[in-house]
Short mmCIF file of C-alpha atoms in Angstrom, two decimals:
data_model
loop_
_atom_site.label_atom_id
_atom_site.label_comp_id
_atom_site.label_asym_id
_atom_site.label_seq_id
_atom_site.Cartn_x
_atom_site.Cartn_y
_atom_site.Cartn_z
CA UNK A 1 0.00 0.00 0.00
CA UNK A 2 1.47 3.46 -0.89
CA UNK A 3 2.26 5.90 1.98
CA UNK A 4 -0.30 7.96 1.97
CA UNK A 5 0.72 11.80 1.60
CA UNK A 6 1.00 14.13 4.40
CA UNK A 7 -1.30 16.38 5.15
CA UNK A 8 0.52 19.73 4.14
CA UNK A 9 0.48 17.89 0.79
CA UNK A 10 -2.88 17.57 0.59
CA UNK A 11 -4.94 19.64 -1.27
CA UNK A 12 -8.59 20.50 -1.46
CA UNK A 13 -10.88 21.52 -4.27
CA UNK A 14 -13.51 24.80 -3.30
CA UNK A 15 -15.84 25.63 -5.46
CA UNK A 16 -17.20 29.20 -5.57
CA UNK A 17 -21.28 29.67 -5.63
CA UNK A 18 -22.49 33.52 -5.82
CA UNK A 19 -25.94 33.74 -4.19
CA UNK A 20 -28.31 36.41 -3.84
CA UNK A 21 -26.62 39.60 -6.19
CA UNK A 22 -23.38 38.44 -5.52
CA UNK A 23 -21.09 38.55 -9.08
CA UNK A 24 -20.69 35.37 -10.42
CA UNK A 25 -16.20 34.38 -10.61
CA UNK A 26 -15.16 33.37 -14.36
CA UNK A 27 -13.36 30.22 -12.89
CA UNK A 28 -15.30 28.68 -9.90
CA UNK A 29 -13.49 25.64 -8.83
CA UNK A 30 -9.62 26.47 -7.39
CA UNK A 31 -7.53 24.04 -5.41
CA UNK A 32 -5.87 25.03 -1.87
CA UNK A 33 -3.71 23.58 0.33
CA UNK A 34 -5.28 21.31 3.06
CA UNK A 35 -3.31 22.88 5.93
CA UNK A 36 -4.58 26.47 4.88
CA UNK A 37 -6.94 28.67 7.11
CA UNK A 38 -9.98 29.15 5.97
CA UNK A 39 -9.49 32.51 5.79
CA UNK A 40 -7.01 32.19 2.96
CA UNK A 41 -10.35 31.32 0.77
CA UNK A 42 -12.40 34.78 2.50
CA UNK A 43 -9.51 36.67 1.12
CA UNK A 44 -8.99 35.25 -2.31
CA UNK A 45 -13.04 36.09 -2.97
CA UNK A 46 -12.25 39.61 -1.63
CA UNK A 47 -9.46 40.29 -3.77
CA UNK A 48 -11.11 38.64 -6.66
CA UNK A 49 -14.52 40.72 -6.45
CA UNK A 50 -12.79 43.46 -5.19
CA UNK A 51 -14.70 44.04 -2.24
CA UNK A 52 -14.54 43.86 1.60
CA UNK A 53 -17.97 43.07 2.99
CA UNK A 54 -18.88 39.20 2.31
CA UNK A 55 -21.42 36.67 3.66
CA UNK A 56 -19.22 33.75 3.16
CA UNK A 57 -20.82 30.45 4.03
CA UNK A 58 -20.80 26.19 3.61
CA UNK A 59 -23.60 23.65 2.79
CA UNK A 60 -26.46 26.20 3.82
CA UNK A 61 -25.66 25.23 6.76
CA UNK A 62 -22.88 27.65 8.78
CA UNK A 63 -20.39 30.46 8.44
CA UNK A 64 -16.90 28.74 9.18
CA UNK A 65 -14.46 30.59 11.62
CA UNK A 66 -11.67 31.60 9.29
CA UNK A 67 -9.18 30.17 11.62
CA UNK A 68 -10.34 26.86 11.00
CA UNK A 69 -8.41 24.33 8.64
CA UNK A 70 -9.47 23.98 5.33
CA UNK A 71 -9.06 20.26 4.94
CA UNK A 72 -11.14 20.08 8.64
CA UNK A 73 -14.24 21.02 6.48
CA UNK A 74 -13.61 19.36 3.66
CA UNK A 75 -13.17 16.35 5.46
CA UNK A 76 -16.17 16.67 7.58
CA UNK A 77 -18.61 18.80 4.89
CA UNK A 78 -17.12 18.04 1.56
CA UNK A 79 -19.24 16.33 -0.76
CA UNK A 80 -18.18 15.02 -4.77
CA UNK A 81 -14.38 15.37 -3.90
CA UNK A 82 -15.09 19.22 -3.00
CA UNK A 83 -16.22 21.60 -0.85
CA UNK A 84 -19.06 24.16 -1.92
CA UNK A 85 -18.52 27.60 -0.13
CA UNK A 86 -21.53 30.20 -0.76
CA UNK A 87 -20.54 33.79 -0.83
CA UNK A 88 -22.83 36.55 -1.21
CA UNK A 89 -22.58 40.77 -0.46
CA UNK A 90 -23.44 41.95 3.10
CA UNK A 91 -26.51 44.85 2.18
CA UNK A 92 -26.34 48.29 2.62
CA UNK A 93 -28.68 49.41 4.73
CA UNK A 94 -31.75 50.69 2.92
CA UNK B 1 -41.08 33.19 -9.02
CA UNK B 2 -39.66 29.91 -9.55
CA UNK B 3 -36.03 29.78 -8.35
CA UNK B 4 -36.47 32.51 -5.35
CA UNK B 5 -36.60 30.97 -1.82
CA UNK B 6 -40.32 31.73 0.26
CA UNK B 7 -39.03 31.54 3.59
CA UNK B 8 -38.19 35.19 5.28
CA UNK B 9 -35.39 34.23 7.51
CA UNK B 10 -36.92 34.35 10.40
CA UNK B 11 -37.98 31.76 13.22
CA UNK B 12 -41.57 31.01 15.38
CA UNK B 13 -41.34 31.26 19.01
CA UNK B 14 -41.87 27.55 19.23
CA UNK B 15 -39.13 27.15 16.38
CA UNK B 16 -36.91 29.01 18.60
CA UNK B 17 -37.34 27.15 21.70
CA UNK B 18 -36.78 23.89 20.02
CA UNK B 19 -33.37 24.92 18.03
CA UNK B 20 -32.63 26.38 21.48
CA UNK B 21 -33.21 22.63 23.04
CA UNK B 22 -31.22 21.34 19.68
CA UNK B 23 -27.96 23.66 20.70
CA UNK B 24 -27.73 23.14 24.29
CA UNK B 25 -27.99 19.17 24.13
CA UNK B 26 -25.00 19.58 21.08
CA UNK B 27 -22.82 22.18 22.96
CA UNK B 28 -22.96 19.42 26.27
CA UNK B 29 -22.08 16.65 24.08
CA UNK B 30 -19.29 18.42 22.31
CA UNK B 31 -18.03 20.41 24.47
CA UNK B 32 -18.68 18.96 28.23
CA UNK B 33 -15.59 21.01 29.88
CA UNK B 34 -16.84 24.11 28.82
CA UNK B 35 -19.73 26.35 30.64
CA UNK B 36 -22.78 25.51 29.45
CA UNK B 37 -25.44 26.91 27.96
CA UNK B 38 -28.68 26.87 30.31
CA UNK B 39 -32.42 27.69 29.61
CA UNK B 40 -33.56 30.67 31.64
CA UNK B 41 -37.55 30.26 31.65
CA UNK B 42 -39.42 33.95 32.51
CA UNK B 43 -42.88 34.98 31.59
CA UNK B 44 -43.47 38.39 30.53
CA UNK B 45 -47.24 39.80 30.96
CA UNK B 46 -47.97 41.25 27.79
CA UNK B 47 -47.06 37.79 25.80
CA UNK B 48 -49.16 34.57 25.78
CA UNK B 49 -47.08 31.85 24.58
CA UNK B 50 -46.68 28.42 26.04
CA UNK B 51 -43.03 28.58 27.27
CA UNK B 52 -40.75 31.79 27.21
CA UNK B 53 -37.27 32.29 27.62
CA UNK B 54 -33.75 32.72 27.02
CA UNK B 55 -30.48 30.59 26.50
CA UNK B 56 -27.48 31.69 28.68
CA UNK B 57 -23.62 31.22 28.66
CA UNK B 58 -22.12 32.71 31.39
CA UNK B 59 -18.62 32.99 33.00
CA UNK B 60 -16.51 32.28 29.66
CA UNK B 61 -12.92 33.22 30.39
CA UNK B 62 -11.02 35.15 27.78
CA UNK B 63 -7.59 36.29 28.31
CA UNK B 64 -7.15 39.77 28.74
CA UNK B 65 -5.43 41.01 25.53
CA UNK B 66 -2.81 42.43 27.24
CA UNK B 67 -1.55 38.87 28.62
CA UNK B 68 -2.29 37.21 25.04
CA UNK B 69 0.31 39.94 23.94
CA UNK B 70 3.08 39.57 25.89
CA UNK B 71 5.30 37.96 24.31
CA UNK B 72 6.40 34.41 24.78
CA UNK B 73 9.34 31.98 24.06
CA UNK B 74 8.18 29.16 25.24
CA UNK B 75 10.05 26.73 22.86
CA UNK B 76 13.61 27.80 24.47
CA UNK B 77 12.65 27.51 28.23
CA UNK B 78 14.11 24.34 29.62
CA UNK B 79 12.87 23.31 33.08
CA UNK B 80 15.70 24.85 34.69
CA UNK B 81 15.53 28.26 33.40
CA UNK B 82 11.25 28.61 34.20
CA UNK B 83 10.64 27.67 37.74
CA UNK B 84 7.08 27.36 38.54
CA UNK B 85 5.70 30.01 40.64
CA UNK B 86 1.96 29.25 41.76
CA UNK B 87 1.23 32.73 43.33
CA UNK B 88 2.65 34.44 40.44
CA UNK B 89 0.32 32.71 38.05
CA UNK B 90 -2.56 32.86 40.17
CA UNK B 91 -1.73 36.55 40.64
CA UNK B 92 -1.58 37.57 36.86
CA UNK B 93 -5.02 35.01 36.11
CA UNK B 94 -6.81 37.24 38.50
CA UNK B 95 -5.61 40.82 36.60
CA UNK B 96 -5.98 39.22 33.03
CA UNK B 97 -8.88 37.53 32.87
CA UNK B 98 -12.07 38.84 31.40
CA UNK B 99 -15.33 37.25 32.30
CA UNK B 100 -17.83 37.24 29.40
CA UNK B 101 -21.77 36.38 29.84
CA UNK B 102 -23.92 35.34 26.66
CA UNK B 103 -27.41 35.77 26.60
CA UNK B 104 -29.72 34.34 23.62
CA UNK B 105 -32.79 36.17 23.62
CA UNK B 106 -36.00 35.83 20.87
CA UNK B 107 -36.69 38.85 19.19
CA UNK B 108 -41.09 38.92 19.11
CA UNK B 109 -40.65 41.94 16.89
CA UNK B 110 -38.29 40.78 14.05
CA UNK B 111 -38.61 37.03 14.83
CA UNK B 112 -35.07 36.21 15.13
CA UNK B 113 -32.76 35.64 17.80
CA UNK B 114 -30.84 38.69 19.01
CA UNK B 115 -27.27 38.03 21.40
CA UNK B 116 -26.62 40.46 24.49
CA UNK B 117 -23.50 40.16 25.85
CA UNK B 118 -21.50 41.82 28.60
CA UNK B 119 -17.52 41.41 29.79
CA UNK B 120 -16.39 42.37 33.16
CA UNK B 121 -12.97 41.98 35.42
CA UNK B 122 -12.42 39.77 37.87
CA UNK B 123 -13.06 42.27 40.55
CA UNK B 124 -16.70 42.60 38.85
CA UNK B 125 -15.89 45.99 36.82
CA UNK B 126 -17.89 45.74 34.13
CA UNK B 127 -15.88 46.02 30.95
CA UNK B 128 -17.43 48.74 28.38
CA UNK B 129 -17.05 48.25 24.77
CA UNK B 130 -13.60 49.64 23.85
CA UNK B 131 -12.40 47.36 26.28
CA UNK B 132 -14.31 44.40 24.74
CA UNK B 133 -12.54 45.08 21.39
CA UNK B 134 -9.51 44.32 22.38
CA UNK B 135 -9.93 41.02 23.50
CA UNK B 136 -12.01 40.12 20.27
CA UNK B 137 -9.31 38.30 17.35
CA UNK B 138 -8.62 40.67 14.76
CA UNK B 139 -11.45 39.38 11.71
CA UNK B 140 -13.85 40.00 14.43
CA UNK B 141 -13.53 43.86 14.74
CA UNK B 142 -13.08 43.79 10.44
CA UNK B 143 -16.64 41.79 10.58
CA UNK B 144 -18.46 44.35 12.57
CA UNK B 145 -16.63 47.53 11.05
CA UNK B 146 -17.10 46.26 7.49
CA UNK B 147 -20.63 44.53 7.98
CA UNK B 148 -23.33 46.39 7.24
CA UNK B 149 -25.42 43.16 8.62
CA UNK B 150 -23.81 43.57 12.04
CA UNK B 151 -23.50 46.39 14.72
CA UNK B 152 -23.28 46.55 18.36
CA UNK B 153 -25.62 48.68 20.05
CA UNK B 154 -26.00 49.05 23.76
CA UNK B 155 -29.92 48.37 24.54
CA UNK B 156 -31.34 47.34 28.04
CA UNK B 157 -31.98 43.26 28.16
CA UNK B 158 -35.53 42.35 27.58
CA UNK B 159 -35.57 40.42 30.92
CA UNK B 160 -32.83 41.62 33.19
CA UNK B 161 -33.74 45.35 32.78
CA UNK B 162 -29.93 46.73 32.63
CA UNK B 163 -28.11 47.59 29.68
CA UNK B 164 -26.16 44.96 27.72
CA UNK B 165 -24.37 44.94 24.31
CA UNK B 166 -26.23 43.65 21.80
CA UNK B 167 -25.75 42.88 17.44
CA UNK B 168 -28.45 44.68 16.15
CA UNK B 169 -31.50 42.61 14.61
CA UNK B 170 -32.29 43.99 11.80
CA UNK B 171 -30.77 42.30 8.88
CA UNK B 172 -30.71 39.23 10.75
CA UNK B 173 -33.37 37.91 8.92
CA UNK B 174 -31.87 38.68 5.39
CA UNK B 175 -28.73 36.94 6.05
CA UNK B 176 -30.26 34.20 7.83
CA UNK B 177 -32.74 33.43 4.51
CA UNK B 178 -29.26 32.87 2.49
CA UNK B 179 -27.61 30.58 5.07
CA UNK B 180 -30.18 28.27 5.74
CA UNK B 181 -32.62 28.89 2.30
CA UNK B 182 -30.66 27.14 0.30
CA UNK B 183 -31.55 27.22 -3.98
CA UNK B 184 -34.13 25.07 -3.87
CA UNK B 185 -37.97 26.66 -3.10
CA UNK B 186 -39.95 23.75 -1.75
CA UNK B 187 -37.41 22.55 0.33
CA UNK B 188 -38.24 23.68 3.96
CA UNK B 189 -35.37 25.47 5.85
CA UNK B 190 -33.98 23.59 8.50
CA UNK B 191 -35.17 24.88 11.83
CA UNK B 192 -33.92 22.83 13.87
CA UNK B 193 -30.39 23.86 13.41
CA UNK B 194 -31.28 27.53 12.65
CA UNK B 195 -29.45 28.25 16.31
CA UNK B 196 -26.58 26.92 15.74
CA UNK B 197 -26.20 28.31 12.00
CA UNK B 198 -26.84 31.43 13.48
CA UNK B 199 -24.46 31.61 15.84
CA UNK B 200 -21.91 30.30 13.58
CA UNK B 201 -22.11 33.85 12.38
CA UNK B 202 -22.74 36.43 15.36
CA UNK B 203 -20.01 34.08 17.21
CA UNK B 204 -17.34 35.46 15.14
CA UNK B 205 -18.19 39.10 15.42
CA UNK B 206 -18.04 38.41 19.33
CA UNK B 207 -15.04 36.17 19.20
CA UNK B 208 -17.55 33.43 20.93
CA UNK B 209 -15.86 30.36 19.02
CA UNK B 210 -18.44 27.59 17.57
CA UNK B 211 -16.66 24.37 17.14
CA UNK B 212 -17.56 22.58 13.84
CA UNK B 213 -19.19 19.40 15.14
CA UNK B 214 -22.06 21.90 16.08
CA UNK B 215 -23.43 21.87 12.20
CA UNK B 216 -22.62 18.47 12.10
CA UNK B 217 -26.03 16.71 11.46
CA UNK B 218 -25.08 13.07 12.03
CA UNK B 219 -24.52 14.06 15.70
#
C-alpha cells in the first residue's frame, strides 16, 4: 500500500457559488492547500470581487471561523471530492 | 417566481425554543468542559405563549489582551531556566482575565434571535465596549466595522432590565434566509439547526468560538 501523503500535501478543491446579487467568478473551482486557514479562501473572494464586505458560508448550513483548517471542512462537509462555499454581499442598509 | 426561496429568515417562538433545546444538548455533548449553555424560563405579561425564555452562557474566560500579547518563548525555556511560581500565576489570572456572559434572547418583533453580551474583570468591573474590542481576534472587529449586517448597540436586556451589548437585529433575517434557504424553493429550511447556523455567524463578530461538530447533522 502506498504511503499515503502528508497532510501539508494535501490539497482541497472549493468551489465558488455567488448567491443572492453576488457577481458570479469566471473560474469557480480552485484548489488550496489542506493545511490552509480558511481565511485564505475569504480573502482570495475579496481580492477577486474586489470588495470587503462578504457573507461567506458552507452547505447552507454555517459560516466557518476563518481560523479553521481547510481540509477540517472538507473532510467533515465536503461532498463530490469538493467543498461548496456560498458567498454573497453583506446589504447596505436601505 | 420559480427559483427565489419563500421563507423570510426568520424563526416562530416555538421554532426558537426547540433549536434552542437542539444547541444546548449539542454544545454538552461536544463540548462537556466548557460552561454551558442553560435555559432561563421567565414569563413576561404582555405575551401569551406556552413557554418563554432565554439561552445563557455565562462565565466564559477570555484572556485579557494584554496577557495574550506579551510575548512568549516558550520553545527555548528548559525546566531549569522557568521555575514554577503558583502565586505568580494565580496573581496575573486574577488581573488578566475577562469574564464574558452570553445571553440568547427571541426577538417577538423581528422574529429572530438577538445576542446580548457583557464582559467584566475579575473584581466585577464591568468592561465597556472599547475594552471588549480588544480582546475580540482581529477578523472580528473587520466583521463588525465592514458589515453592514452587524453592529453593536447598547440596549437594556428584555428580561434583566440593565443595559447589555447587543448585534443589532435587523438584517438578521436577510442573512439568515441565504444561510439556511438554500436554492431550492420547496425545500423547507432547517429549523432545527437555525441556532446553531446562526451563531456560527454572530459568534465570530463576538469572538464566541463555535466548534464545527455543532453543524454536524449526524450528531
Amino acid at each position: 500500500m502506498a504511503a499515503e501523503s502528508p497532510i501539508s500535501d494535501r490539497k482541497v478543491v472549493v468551489h465558488l457559488r455567488a448567491t443572492g446579487d453576488a457577481p458570479i467568478l469566471k473560474q469557480t473551482k480552485f484548489k488550496i492547500a489542506g493545511n490552509d486557514n480558511f481565511c485564505k479562501v475569504i480573502e482570495f473572494l475579496r481580492r477577486q470581487l474586489r470588495r470587503d464586505t462578504l457573507f461567506v458560508y458552507v452547505n447552507s448550513a454555517f459560516s466557518p471561523n476563518p481560523d479553521e483548517l481547510v481540509i477540517d471542512l472538507y473532510n467533515n462537509f465536503g461532498f463530490d471530492g469538493k467543498l461548496v462555499v456560498n458567498y454573497a454581499s453583506s446589504m447596505a442598509w436601505g | 417566481m420559480g427559483g427565489h426561496c419563500l421563507w423570510d429568515g426568520t424563526l416562530s417562538p416555538n421554532d426558537f425554543i426547540a433549536s434552542a433545546d437542539d444547541l444546548t444538548k449539542k454544545w454538552m455533548a461536544i463540548n462537556p468542559n466548557l460552561p454551558q449553555w442553560t435555559w432561563i424560563p421567565c414569563q413576561r405579561m404582555d405575551v401569551s405563549c406556552n413557554a418563554e425564555g432565554y439561552l445563557a452562557l455565562e462565565n466564559m474566560y477570555q484572556l485579557s489582551a494584554s496577557e495574550v500579547n506579551a510575548p512568549t518563548d516558550d520553545e527555548n525555556y528548559s525546566a531549569e531556566e522557568a521555575p514554577f511560581d503558583n502565586a505568580t500565576l494565580i496573581q496575573s489570572y486574577n488581573d488578566d482575565m475577562h469574564i464574558y456572559d452570553f445571553h440568547i434572547v427571541y426577538s417577538f418583533s423581528y422574529q429572530v434571535p438577538v445576542l446580548y453580551f457583557r464582559g467584566y474583570r475579575c473584581d466585577g468591573h464591568p468592561l465597556h465596549l472599547c475594552d471588549i474590542e480588544k480582546d475580540l481576534p482581529p477578523y472580528s472587529s473587520k466583521i463588525r466595522n465592514e458589515s453592514k449586517w452587524t453592529f453593536m448597540t447598547q440596549e437594556e436586556h428584555p428580561y434583566l432590565c440593565c443595559p447589555w451589548y447587543t448585534l443589532h437585529p435587523c438584517g438578521t433575517s436577510d442573512w439568515m434566509k441565504l444561510l439556511l434557504g438554500g436554492d431550492l424553493p420547496s425545500k423547507n429550511p432547517d429549523m432545527l439547526h437555525y441556532l446553531s447556523a446562526w451563531l456560527s455567524v454572530v459568534g465570530q463578530t463576538v469572538g464566541l468560538r463555535i466548534p464545527l461538530e455543532l453543524h454536524d447533522k449526524s450528531i
